[in-house]
PDB file of N, CA and C in Angstrom:
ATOM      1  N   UNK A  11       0.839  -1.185   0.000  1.00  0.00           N
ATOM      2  CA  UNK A  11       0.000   0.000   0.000  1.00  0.00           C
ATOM      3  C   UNK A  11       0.884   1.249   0.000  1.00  0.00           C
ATOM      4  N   UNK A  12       0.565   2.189  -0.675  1.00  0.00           N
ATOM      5  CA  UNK A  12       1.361   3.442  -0.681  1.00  0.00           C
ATOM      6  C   UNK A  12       1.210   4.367   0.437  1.00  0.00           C
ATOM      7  N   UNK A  13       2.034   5.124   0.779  1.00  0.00           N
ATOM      8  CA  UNK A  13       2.187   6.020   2.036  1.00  0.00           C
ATOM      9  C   UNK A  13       1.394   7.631   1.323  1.00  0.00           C
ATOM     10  N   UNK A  14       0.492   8.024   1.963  1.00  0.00           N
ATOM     11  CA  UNK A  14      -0.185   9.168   1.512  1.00  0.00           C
ATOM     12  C   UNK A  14       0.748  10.156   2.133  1.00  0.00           C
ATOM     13  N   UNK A  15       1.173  11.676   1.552  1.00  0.00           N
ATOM     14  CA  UNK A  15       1.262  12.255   2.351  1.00  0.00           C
ATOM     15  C   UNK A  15       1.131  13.922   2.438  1.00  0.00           C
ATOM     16  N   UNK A  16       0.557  14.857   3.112  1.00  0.00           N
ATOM     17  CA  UNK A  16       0.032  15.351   3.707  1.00  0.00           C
ATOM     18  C   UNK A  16       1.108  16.667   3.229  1.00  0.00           C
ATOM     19  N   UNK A  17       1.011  17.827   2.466  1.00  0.00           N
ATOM     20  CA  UNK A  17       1.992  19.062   1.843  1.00  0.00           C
ATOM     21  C   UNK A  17       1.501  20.246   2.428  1.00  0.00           C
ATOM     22  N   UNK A  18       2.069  20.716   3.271  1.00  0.00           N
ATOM     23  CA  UNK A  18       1.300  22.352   3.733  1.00  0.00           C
ATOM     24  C   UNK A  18       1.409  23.267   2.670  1.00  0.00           C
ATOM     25  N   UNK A  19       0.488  24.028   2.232  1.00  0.00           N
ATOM     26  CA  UNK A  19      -0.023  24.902   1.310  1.00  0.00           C
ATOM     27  C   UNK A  19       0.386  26.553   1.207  1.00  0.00           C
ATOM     28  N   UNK A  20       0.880  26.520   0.612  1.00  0.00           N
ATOM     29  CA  UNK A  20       1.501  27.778   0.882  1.00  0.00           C
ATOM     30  C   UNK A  20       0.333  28.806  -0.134  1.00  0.00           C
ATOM     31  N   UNK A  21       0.170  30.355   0.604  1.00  0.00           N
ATOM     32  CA  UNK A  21      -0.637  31.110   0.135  1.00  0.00           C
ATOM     33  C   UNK A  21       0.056  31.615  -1.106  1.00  0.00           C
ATOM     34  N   UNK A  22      -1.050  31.589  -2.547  1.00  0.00           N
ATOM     35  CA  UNK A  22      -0.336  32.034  -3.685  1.00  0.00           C
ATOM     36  C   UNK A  22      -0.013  33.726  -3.836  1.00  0.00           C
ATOM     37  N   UNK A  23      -0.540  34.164  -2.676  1.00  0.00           N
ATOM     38  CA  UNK A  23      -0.222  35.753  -2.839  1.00  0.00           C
ATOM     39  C   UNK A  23       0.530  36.245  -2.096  1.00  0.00           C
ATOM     40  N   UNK A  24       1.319  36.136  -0.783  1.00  0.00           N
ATOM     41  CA  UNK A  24       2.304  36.308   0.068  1.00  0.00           C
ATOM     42  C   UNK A  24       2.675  35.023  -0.140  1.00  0.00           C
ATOM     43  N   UNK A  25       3.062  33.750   0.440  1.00  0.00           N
ATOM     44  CA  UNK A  25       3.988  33.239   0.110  1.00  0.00           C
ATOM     45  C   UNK A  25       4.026  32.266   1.298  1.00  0.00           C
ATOM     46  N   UNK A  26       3.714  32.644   2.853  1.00  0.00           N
ATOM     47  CA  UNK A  26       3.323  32.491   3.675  1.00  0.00           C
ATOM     48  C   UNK A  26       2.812  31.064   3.587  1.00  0.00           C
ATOM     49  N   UNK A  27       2.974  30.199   4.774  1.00  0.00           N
ATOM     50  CA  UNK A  27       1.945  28.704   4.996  1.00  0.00           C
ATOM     51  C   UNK A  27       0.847  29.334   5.144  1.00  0.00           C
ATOM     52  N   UNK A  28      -0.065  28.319   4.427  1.00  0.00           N
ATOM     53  CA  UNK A  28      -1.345  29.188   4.490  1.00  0.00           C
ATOM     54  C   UNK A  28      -2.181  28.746   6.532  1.00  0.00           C
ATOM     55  N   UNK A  29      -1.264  28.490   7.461  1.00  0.00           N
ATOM     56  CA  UNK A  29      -1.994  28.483   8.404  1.00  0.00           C
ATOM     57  C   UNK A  29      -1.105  29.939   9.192  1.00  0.00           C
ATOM     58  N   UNK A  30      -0.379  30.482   8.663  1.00  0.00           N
ATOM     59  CA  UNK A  30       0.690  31.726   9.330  1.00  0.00           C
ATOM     60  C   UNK A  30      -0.144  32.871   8.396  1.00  0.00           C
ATOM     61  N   UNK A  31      -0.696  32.761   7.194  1.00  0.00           N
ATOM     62  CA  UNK A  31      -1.289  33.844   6.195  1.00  0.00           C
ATOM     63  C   UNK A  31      -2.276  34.328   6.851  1.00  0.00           C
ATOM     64  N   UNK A  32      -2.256  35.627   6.337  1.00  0.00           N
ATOM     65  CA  UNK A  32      -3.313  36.500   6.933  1.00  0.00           C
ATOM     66  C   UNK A  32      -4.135  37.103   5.527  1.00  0.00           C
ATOM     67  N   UNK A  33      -3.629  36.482   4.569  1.00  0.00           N
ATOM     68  CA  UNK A  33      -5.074  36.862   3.384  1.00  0.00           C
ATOM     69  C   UNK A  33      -6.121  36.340   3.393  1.00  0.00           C
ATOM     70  N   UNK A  34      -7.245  37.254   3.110  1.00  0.00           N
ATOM     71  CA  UNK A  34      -8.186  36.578   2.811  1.00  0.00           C
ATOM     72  C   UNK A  34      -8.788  35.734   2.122  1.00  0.00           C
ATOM     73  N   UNK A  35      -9.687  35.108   1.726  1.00  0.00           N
ATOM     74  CA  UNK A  35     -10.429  33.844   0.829  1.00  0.00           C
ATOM     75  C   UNK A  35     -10.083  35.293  -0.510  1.00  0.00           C
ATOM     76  N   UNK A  36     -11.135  35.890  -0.239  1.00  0.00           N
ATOM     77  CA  UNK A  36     -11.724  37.300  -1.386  1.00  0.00           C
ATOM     78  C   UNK A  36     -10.040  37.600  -2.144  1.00  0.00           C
ATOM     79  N   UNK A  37      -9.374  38.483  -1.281  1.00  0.00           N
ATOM     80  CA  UNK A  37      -8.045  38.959  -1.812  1.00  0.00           C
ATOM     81  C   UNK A  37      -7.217  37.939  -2.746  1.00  0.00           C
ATOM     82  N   UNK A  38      -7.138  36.650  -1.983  1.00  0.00           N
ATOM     83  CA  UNK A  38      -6.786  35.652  -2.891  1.00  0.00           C
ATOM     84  C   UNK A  38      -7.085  35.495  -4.126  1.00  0.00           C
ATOM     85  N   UNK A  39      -8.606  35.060  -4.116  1.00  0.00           N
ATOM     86  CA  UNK A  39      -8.909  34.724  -5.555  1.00  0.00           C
ATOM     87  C   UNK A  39      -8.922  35.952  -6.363  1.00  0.00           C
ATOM     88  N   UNK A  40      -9.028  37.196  -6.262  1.00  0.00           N
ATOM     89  CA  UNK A  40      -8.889  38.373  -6.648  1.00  0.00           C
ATOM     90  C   UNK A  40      -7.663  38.530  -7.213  1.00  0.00           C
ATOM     91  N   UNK A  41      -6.331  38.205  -6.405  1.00  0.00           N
ATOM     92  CA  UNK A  41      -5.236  38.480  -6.899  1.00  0.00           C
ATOM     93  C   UNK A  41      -4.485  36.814  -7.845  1.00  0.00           C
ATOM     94  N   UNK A  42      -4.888  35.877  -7.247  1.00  0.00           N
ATOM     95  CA  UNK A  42      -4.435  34.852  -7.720  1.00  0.00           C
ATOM     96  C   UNK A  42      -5.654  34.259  -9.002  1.00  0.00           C
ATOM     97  N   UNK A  43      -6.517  34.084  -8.927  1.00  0.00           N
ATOM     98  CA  UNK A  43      -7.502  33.672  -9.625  1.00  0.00           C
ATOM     99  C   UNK A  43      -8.211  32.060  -9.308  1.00  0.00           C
ATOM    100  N   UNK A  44      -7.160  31.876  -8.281  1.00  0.00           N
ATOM    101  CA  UNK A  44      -7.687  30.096  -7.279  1.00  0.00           C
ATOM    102  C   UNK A  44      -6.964  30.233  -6.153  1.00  0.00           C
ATOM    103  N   UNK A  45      -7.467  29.496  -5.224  1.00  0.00           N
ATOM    104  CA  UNK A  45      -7.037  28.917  -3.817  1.00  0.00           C
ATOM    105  C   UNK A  45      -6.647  27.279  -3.749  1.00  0.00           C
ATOM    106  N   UNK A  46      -5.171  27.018  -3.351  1.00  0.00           N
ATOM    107  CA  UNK A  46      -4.964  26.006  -3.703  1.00  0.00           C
ATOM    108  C   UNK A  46      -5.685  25.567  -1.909  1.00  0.00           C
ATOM    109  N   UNK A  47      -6.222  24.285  -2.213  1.00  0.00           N
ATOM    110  CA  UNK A  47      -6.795  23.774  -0.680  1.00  0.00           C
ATOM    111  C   UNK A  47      -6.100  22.512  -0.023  1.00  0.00           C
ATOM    112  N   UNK A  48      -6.270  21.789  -1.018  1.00  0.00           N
ATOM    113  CA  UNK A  48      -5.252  20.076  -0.766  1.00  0.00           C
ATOM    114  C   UNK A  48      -4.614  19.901  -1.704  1.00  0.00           C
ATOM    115  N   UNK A  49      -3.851  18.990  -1.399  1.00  0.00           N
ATOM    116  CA  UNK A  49      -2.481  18.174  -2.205  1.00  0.00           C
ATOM    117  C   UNK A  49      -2.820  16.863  -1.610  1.00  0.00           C
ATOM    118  N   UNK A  50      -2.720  15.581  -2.520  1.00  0.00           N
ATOM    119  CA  UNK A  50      -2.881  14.415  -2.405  1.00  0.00           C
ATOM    120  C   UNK A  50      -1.728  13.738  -3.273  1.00  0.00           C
ATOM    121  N   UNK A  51      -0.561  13.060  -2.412  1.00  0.00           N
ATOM    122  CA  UNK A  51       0.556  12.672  -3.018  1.00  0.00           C
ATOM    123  C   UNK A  51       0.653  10.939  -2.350  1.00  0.00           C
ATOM    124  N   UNK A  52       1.234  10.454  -3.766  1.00  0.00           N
ATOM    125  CA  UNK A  52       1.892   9.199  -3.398  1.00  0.00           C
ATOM    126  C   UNK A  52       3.012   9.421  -4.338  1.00  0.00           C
ATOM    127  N   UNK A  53       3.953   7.831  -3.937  1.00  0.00           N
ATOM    128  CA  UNK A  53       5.098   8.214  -5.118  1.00  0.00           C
ATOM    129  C   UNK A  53       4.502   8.388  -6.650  1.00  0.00           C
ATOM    130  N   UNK A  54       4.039   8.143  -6.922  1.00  0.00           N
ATOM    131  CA  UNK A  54       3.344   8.442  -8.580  1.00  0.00           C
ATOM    132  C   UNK A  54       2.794   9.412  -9.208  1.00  0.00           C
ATOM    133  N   UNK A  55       1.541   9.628  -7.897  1.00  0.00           N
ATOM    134  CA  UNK A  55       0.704   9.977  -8.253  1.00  0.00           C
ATOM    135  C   UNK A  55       0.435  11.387  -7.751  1.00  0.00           C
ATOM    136  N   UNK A  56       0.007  12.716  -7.822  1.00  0.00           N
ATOM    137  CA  UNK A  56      -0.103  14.540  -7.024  1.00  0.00           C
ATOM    138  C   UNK A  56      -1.406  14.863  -7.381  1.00  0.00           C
ATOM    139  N   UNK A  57      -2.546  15.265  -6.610  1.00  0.00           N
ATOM    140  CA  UNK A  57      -3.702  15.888  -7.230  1.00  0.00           C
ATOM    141  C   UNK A  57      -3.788  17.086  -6.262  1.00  0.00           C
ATOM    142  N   UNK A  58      -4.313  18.218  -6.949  1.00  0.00           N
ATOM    143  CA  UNK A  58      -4.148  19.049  -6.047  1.00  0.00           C
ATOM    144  C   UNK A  58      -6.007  19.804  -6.210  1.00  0.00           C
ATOM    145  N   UNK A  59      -6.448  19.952  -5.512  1.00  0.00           N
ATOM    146  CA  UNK A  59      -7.807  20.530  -5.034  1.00  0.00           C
ATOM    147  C   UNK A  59      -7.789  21.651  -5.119  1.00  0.00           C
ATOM    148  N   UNK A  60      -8.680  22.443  -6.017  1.00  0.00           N
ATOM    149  CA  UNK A  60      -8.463  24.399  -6.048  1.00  0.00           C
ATOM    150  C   UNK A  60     -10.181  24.780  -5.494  1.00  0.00           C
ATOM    151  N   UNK A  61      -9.863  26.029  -5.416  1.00  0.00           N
ATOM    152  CA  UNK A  61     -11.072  26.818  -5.149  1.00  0.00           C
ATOM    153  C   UNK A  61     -11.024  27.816  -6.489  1.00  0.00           C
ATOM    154  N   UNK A  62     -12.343  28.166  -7.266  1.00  0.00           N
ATOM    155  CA  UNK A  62     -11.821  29.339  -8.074  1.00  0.00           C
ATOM    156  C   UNK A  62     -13.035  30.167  -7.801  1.00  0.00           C
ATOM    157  N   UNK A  63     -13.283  30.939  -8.232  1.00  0.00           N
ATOM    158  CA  UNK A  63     -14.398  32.333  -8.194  1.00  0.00           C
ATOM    159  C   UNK A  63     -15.568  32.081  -8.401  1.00  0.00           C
ATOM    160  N   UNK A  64     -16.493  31.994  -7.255  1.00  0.00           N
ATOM    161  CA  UNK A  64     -18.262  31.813  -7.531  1.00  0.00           C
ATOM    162  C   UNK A  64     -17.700  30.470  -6.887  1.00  0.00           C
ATOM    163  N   UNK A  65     -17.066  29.825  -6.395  1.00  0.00           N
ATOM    164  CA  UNK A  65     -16.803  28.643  -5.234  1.00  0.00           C
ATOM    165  C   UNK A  65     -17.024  27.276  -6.342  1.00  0.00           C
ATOM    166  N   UNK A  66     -16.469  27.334  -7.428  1.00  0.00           N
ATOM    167  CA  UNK A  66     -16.088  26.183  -8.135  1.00  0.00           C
ATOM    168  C   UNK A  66     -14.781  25.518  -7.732  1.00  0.00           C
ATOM    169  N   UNK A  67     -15.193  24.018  -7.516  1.00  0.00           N
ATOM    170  CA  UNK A  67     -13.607  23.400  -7.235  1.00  0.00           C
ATOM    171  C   UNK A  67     -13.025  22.985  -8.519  1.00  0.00           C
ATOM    172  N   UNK A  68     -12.296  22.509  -8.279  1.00  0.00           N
ATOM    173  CA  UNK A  68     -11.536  21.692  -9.071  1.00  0.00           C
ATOM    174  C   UNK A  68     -10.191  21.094  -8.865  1.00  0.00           C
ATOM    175  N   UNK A  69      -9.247  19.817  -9.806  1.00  0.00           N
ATOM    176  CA  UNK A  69      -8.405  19.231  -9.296  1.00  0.00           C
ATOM    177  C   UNK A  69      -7.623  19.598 -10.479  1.00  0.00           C
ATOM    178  N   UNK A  70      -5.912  19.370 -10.803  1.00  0.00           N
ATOM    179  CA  UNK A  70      -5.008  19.389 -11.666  1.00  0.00           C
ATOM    180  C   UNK A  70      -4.793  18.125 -10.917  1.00  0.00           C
ATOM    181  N   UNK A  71      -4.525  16.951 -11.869  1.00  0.00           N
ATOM    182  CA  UNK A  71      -3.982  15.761 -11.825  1.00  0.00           C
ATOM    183  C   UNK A  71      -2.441  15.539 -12.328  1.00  0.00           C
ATOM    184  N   UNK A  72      -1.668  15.050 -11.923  1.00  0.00           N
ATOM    185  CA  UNK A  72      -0.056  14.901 -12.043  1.00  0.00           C
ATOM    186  C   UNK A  72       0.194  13.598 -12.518  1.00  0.00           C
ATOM    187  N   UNK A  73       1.299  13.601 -13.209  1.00  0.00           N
ATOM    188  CA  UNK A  73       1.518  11.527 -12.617  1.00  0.00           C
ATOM    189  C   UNK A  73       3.272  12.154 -12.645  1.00  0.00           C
ATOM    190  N   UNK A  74       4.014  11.165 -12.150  1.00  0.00           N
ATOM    191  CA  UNK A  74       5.765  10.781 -12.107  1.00  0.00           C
ATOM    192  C   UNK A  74       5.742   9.808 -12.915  1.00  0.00           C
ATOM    193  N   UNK A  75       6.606   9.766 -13.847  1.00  0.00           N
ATOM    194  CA  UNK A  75       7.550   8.976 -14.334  1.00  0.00           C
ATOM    195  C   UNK A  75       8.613   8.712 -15.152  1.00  0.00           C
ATOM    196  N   UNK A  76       9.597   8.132 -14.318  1.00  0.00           N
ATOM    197  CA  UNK A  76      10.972   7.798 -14.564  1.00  0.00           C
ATOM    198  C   UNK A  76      11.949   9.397 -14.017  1.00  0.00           C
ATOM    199  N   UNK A  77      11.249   9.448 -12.684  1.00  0.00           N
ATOM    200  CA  UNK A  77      11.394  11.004 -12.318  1.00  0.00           C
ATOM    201  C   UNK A  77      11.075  12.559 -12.813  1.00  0.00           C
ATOM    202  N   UNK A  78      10.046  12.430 -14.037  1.00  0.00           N
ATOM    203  CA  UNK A  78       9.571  13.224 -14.650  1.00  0.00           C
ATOM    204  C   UNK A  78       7.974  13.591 -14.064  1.00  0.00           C
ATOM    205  N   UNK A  79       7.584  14.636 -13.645  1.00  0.00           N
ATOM    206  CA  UNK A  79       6.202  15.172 -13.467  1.00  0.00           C
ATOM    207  C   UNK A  79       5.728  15.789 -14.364  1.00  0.00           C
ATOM    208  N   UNK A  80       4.236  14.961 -14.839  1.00  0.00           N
ATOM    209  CA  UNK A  80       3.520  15.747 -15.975  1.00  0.00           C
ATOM    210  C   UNK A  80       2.407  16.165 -15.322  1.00  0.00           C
ATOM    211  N   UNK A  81       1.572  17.008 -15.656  1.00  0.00           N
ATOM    212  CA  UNK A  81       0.447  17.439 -15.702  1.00  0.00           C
ATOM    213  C   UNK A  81      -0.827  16.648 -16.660  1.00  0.00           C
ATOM    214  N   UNK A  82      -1.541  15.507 -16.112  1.00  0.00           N
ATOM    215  CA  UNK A  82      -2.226  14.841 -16.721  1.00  0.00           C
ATOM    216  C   UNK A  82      -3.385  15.504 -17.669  1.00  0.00           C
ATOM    217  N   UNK A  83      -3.806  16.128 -16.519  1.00  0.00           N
ATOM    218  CA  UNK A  83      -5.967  16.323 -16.293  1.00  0.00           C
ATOM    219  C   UNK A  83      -5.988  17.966 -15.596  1.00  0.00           C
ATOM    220  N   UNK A  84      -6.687  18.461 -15.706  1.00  0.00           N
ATOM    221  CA  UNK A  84      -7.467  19.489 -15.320  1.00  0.00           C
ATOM    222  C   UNK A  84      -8.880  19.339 -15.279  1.00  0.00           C
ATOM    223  N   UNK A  85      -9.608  19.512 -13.798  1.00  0.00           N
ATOM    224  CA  UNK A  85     -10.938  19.300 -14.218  1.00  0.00           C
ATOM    225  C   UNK A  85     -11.410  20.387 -13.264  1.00  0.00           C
ATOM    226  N   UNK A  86     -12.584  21.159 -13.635  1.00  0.00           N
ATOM    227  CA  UNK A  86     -13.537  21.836 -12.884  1.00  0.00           C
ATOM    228  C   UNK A  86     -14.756  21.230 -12.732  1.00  0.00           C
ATOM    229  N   UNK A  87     -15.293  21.416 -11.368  1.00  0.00           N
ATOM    230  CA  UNK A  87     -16.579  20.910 -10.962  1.00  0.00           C
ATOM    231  C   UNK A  87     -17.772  21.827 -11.052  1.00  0.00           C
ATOM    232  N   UNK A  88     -18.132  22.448 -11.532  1.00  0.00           N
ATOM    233  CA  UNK A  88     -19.445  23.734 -10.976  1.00  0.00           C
ATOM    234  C   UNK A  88     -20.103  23.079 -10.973  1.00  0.00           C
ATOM    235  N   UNK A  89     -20.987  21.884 -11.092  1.00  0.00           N
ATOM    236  CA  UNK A  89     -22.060  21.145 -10.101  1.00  0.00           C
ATOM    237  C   UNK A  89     -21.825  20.816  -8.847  1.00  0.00           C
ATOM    238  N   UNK A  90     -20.387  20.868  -8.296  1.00  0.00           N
ATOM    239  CA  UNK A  90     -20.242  20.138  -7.087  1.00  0.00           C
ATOM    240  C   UNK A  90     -20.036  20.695  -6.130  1.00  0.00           C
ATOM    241  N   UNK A  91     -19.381  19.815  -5.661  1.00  0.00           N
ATOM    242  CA  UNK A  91     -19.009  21.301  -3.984  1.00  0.00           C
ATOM    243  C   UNK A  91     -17.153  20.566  -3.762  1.00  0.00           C
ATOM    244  N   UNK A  92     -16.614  21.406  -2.791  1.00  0.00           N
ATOM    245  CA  UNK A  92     -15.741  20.704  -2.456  1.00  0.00           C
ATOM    246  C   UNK A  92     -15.460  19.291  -1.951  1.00  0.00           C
ATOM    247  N   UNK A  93     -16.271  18.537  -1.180  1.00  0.00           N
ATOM    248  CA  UNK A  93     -16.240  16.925  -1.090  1.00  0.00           C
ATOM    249  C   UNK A  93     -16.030  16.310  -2.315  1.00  0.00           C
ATOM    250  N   UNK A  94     -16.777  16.863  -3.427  1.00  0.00           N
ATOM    251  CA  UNK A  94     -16.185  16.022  -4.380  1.00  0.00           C
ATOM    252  C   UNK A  94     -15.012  16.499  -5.149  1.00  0.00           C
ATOM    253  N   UNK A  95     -14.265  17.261  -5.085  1.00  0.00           N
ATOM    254  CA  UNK A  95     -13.448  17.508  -5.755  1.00  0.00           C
ATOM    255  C   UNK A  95     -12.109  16.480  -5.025  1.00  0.00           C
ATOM    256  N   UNK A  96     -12.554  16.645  -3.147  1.00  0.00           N
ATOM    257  CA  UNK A  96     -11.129  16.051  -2.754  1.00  0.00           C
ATOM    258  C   UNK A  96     -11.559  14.682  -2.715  1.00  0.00           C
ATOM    259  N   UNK A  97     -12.738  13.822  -3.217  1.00  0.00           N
ATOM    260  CA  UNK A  97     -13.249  12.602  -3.617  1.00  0.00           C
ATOM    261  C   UNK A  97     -12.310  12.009  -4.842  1.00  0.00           C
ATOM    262  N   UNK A  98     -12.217  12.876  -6.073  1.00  0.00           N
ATOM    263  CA  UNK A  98     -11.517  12.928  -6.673  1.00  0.00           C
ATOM    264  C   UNK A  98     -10.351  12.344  -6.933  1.00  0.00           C
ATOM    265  N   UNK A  99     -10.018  13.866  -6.219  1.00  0.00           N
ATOM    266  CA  UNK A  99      -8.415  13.814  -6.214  1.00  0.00           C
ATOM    267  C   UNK A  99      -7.767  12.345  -5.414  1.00  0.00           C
ATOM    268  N   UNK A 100      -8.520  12.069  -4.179  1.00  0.00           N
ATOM    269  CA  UNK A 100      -8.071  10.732  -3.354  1.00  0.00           C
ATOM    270  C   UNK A 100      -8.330   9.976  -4.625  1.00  0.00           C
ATOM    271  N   UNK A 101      -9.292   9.552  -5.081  1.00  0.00           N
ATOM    272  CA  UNK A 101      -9.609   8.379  -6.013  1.00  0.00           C
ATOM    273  C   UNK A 101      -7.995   8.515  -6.882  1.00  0.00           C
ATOM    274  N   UNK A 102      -7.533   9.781  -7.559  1.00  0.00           N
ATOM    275  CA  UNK A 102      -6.532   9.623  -8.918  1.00  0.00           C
ATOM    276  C   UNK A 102      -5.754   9.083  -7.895  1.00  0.00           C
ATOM    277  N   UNK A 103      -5.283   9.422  -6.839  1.00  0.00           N
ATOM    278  CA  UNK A 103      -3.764   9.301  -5.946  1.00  0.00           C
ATOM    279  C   UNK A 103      -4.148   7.378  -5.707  1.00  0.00           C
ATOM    280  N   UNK A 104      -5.346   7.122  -5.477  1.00  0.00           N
ATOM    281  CA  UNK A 104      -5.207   5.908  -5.133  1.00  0.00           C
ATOM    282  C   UNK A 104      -5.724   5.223  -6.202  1.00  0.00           C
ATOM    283  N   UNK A 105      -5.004   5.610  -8.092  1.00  0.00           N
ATOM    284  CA  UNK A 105      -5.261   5.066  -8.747  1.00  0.00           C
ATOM    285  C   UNK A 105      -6.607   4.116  -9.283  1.00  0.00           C
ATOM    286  N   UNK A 106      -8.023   4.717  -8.396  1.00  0.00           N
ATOM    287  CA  UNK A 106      -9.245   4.331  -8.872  1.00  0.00           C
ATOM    288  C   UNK A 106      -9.492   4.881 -10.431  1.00  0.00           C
ATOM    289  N   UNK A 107      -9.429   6.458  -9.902  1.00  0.00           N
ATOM    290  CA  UNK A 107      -9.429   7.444 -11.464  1.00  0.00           C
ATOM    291  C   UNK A 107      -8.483   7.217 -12.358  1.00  0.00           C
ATOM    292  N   UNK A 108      -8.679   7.320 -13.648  1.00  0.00           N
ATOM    293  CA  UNK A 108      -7.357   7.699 -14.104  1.00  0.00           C
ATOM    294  C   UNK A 108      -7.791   8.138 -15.434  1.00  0.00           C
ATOM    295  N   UNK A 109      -6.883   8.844 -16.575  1.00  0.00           N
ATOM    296  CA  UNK A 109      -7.068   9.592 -17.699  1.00  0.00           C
ATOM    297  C   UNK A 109      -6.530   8.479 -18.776  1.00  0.00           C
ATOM    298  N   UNK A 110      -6.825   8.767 -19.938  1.00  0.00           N
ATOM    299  CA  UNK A 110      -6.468   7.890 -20.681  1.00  0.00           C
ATOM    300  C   UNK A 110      -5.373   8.502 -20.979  1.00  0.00           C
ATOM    301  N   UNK A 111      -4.451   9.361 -20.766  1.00  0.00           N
ATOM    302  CA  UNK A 111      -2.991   9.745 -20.944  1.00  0.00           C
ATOM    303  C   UNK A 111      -2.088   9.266 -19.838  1.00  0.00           C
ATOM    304  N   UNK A 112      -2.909   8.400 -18.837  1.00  0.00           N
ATOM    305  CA  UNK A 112      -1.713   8.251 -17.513  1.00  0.00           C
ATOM    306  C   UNK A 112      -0.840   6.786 -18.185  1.00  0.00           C
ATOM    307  N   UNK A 113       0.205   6.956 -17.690  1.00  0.00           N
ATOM    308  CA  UNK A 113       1.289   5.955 -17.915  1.00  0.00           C
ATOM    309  C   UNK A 113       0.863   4.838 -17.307  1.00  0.00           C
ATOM    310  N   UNK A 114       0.529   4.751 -15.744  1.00  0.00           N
ATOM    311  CA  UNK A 114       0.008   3.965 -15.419  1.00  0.00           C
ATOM    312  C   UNK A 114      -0.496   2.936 -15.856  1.00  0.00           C
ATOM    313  N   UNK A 115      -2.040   3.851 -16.345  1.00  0.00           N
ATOM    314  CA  UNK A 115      -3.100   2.965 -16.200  1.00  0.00           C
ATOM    315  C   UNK A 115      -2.531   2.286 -17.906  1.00  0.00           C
ATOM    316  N   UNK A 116      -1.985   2.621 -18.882  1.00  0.00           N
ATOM    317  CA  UNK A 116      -1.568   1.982 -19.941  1.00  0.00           C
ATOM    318  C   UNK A 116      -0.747   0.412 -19.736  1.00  0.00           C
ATOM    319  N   UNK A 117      -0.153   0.387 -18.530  1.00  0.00           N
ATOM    320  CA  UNK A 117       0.526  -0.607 -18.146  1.00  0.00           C
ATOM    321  C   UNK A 117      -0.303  -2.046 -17.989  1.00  0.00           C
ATOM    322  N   UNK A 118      -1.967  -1.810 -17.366  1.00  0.00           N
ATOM    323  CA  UNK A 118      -2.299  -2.641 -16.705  1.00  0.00           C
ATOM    324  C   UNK A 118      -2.996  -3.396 -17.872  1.00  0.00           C
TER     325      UNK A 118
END
């Protein structure tokens, strides 16, 4: 089983961990255009959970390989809410999801 693990988030507009930041939700997406919320990592696999404007989530999907990080997937949710976005993202990291561009899932 793979070891999940857990990336503190740094605020995209100061720079700051986002538990030391003192920006707001508003200022953020104002100046950045998303709020990054989670990161979901194994060795392979990175999904990362956003917030964007009018409270749409969404995930950027990653994969590794052969020490190379690509950018798989991009997806936005505006039907959903945040549970499903970090539903998601757990599912790609624990290889339930996957894109038809992942290396991976081509293997199996």
């Amino acid at each position: 089983m793979e070891r999940k693990v857990y990336l503190a988030i740094e605020c995209e507009v100061c720079g700051k961990a986002r538990v030391n930041c003192e920006c707001t939700l508003e200022e953020t997406l104002l100046k950045a255009g998303r709020v990054d919320l989670h990161t979901y990592i194994t060795e392979q696999r990175r999904a990362e959970v956003f917030l964007y404007d009018k409270y749409i989530f969404g995930c950027d999907y990653y994969e590794t390989v052969d020490g190379v990080e690509t950018l798989i997937a991009s997806e936005k949710y505006e039907e959903h809410g945040e549970q499903y976005a970090e539903d998601a993202a757990e599912n790609y990291v624990g290889k339930v999801k996957n894109f038809e561009n992942n290396n991976e899932s081509k293997k199996a």
